[in-house]
Tab-separated table of C-alpha atoms in Angstrom:
chain	number	residue	atom	x	y	z
A	1	MET	CA	68.875	68.910	98.183
A	2	LEU	CA	71.492	71.352	99.362
A	3	ASN	CA	70.821	73.332	102.504
A	4	PHE	CA	72.974	76.431	102.764
A	5	SER	CA	73.015	78.407	105.961
A	6	SER	CA	71.789	81.988	105.790
A	7	THR	CA	75.338	83.243	106.426
A	8	ARG	CA	76.647	81.447	103.364
A	9	ARG	CA	73.732	82.712	101.266
A	10	ARG	CA	74.405	86.301	102.365
A	11	ALA	CA	78.110	85.943	101.615
A	12	GLY	CA	77.274	84.604	98.172
A	13	LEU	CA	74.852	87.440	97.463
A	14	VAL	CA	77.425	90.017	98.599
A	15	ALA	CA	80.038	88.486	96.285
A	16	ILE	CA	77.632	88.437	93.328
A	17	THR	CA	76.525	92.037	93.972
A	18	ALA	CA	80.134	93.258	94.304
A	19	GLY	CA	81.070	91.516	91.053
A	20	ALA	CA	78.122	93.045	89.214
A	21	LEU	CA	78.948	96.552	90.475
A	22	LEU	CA	82.610	96.148	89.570
A	23	GLY	CA	81.704	94.924	86.099
A	24	ALA	CA	79.289	97.806	85.520
A	25	SER	CA	81.812	100.434	86.621
A	26	ALA	CA	84.508	98.948	84.345
A	27	CYS	CA	82.286	99.595	81.309
A	28	GLN	CA	81.967	103.315	81.936
A	29	ALA	CA	84.098	105.772	79.928
A	30	PRO	CA	86.862	107.314	82.075
A	31	VAL	CA	86.609	110.807	80.576
A	32	ASN	CA	83.684	112.783	79.180
A	33	ILE	CA	85.371	114.143	76.050
A	34	ALA	CA	82.625	116.627	75.180
A	35	ASP	CA	83.112	118.423	78.514
A	36	ALA	CA	86.883	117.947	78.837
A	37	ASP	CA	88.966	121.027	79.661
A	38	VAL	CA	91.864	120.181	77.342
A	39	PRO	CA	94.252	122.995	78.440
A	40	ALA	CA	93.835	122.090	82.139
A	41	TRP	CA	94.287	118.376	81.392
A	42	ARG	CA	97.348	119.066	79.189
A	43	ASP	CA	98.976	121.190	81.894
A	44	LYS	CA	98.408	118.367	84.387
A	45	VAL	CA	99.743	115.442	82.325
A	46	LEU	CA	102.313	116.933	79.936
A	47	PRO	CA	105.534	118.299	81.424
A	48	ALA	CA	106.533	121.876	80.593
A	49	ALA	CA	108.552	122.084	77.383
A	50	ASN	CA	111.186	124.760	76.877
A	51	GLY	CA	112.191	125.150	73.258
A	52	ALA	CA	109.339	123.120	71.747
A	53	VAL	CA	109.481	123.256	67.952
A	54	LEU	CA	106.009	121.781	67.575
A	55	GLU	CA	103.183	121.223	70.062
A	56	ASP	CA	99.459	120.701	69.998
A	57	SER	CA	96.528	119.481	72.076
A	58	GLY	CA	92.847	119.019	71.477
A	59	LYS	CA	89.946	116.659	70.994
A	60	ILE	CA	89.677	113.967	68.349
A	61	LEU	CA	85.931	113.634	67.870
A	62	ASN	CA	86.000	111.407	64.796
A	63	ARG	CA	88.554	109.369	62.886
A	64	ASP	CA	89.816	112.248	60.739
A	65	PRO	CA	93.516	113.046	61.330
A	66	LEU	CA	94.493	116.434	62.741
A	67	VAL	CA	97.703	117.851	61.249
A	68	LYS	CA	99.938	120.553	62.683
A	69	GLY	CA	103.231	121.698	61.230
A	70	SER	CA	106.231	123.915	61.806
A	71	PRO	CA	108.063	125.388	58.785
A	72	GLY	CA	111.600	125.777	60.122
A	73	VAL	CA	112.891	122.816	62.098
A	74	GLU	CA	116.617	122.108	62.146
A	75	ALA	CA	118.024	118.649	61.478
A	76	GLY	CA	118.769	116.686	64.634
A	77	THR	CA	117.407	114.400	67.301
A	78	TYR	CA	114.153	115.326	69.041
A	79	THR	CA	111.976	113.941	71.805
A	80	LEU	CA	108.261	113.545	71.122
A	81	THR	CA	106.281	113.406	74.370
A	82	MET	CA	102.634	112.338	73.966
A	83	ALA	CA	99.595	111.783	76.153
A	84	CYS	CA	95.938	111.036	75.543
A	85	ASP	CA	92.883	110.119	77.553
A	86	GLY	CA	89.480	108.659	76.831
A	87	GLY	CA	90.318	105.038	76.040
A	88	GLY	CA	92.145	103.300	73.213
A	89	LYS	CA	95.211	104.788	71.504
A	90	ALA	CA	96.224	107.923	69.655
A	91	TYR	CA	98.641	107.693	66.733
A	92	PHE	CA	101.217	110.310	65.779
A	93	ALA	CA	102.757	110.245	62.287
A	94	VAL	CA	105.789	112.551	62.009
A	95	SER	CA	106.838	113.831	58.582
A	96	SER	CA	109.767	115.941	57.432
A	97	GLY	CA	109.873	117.498	53.990
A	98	GLY	CA	106.749	115.537	53.033
A	99	ASN	CA	108.321	112.157	53.944
A	100	LYS	CA	107.176	110.102	56.915
A	101	ILE	CA	110.066	109.740	59.365
A	102	ALA	CA	108.370	108.177	62.410
A	103	ASP	CA	105.179	106.607	63.715
A	104	ALA	CA	104.374	106.688	67.408
A	105	ALA	CA	101.401	105.837	69.599
A	106	ALA	CA	100.175	106.696	73.065
A	107	ALA	CA	97.854	104.664	75.249
A	108	CYS	CA	94.875	106.820	76.201
A	109	ASN	CA	95.069	106.344	79.935
A	110	GLY	CA	96.596	109.701	80.930
A	111	SER	CA	100.172	108.404	81.065
A	112	LEU	CA	103.071	109.738	78.994
A	113	ASP	CA	104.703	108.031	76.047
A	114	VAL	CA	108.074	109.311	74.847
A	115	VAL	CA	110.013	108.506	71.658
A	116	LYS	CA	113.209	109.830	70.085
A	117	ILE	CA	112.934	111.055	66.506
A	118	LYS	CA	115.701	111.941	64.081
A	119	VAL	CA	114.866	114.792	61.702
A	120	PRO	CA	117.160	114.220	58.684
A	121	GLY	CA	117.322	117.758	57.294
A	122	ASN	CA	116.324	121.350	57.923
A	123	GLY	CA	112.790	122.222	56.878
A	124	ALA	CA	109.131	121.688	57.589
A	125	VAL	CA	108.015	119.073	60.101
A	126	SER	CA	104.405	118.022	60.612
A	127	ILE	CA	102.628	115.691	62.997
A	128	SER	CA	99.353	114.008	62.056
A	129	THR	CA	97.338	112.895	65.090
A	130	SER	CA	94.565	110.332	64.678
A	131	SER	CA	92.710	107.517	66.393
A	132	VAL	CA	90.229	104.798	65.545
A	133	ASP	CA	89.106	105.013	69.186
A	134	ALA	CA	87.585	108.515	68.957
A	135	PRO	CA	86.483	110.476	70.834
A	136	LEU	CA	89.542	111.244	72.952
A	137	ILE	CA	91.779	114.107	74.046
A	138	TYR	CA	95.483	114.355	73.213
A	139	ALA	CA	98.540	116.511	73.768
A	140	TYR	CA	102.132	116.383	72.541
A	141	HIS	CA	105.275	118.400	72.147
A	142	LEU	CA	108.426	117.944	70.099
A	143	VAL	CA	111.606	119.313	71.678
A	144	PRO	CA	115.308	119.012	70.884
A	145	ALA	CA	116.732	115.965	72.668
A	146	ALA	CA	119.095	116.580	75.553
A	147	SER	CA	122.684	115.848	74.641
């Protein structure tokens, strides 16, 4: 029969309790989407964008894509800056003239993801935002790339 001293038993109980508390806190959602103040969050995580040709932010509450477009975008290279929060990933499908030109994704941990996109011709550009990890909040802007 093993005979542990009371000090060792206490140390073991402390370690088990700490592990259980850490495990329980890791399972909690980082953001309450229903109560999220999207404009305040967007202003905190997304840098200011001068000359944005397309921008949006909001809540994805289900798996249905949200589409926003701009009718008059010039051909050229653009930077798409994206952020989301709530867990999982948000996906951004960029189309020009009805043809998909880029797919991008952002990890929903409040950090920024940035991609360069080439718009092949003048015309309408749209961005479809979706996630299988709903609910979450998202924000993005599309700006001409710096030369």
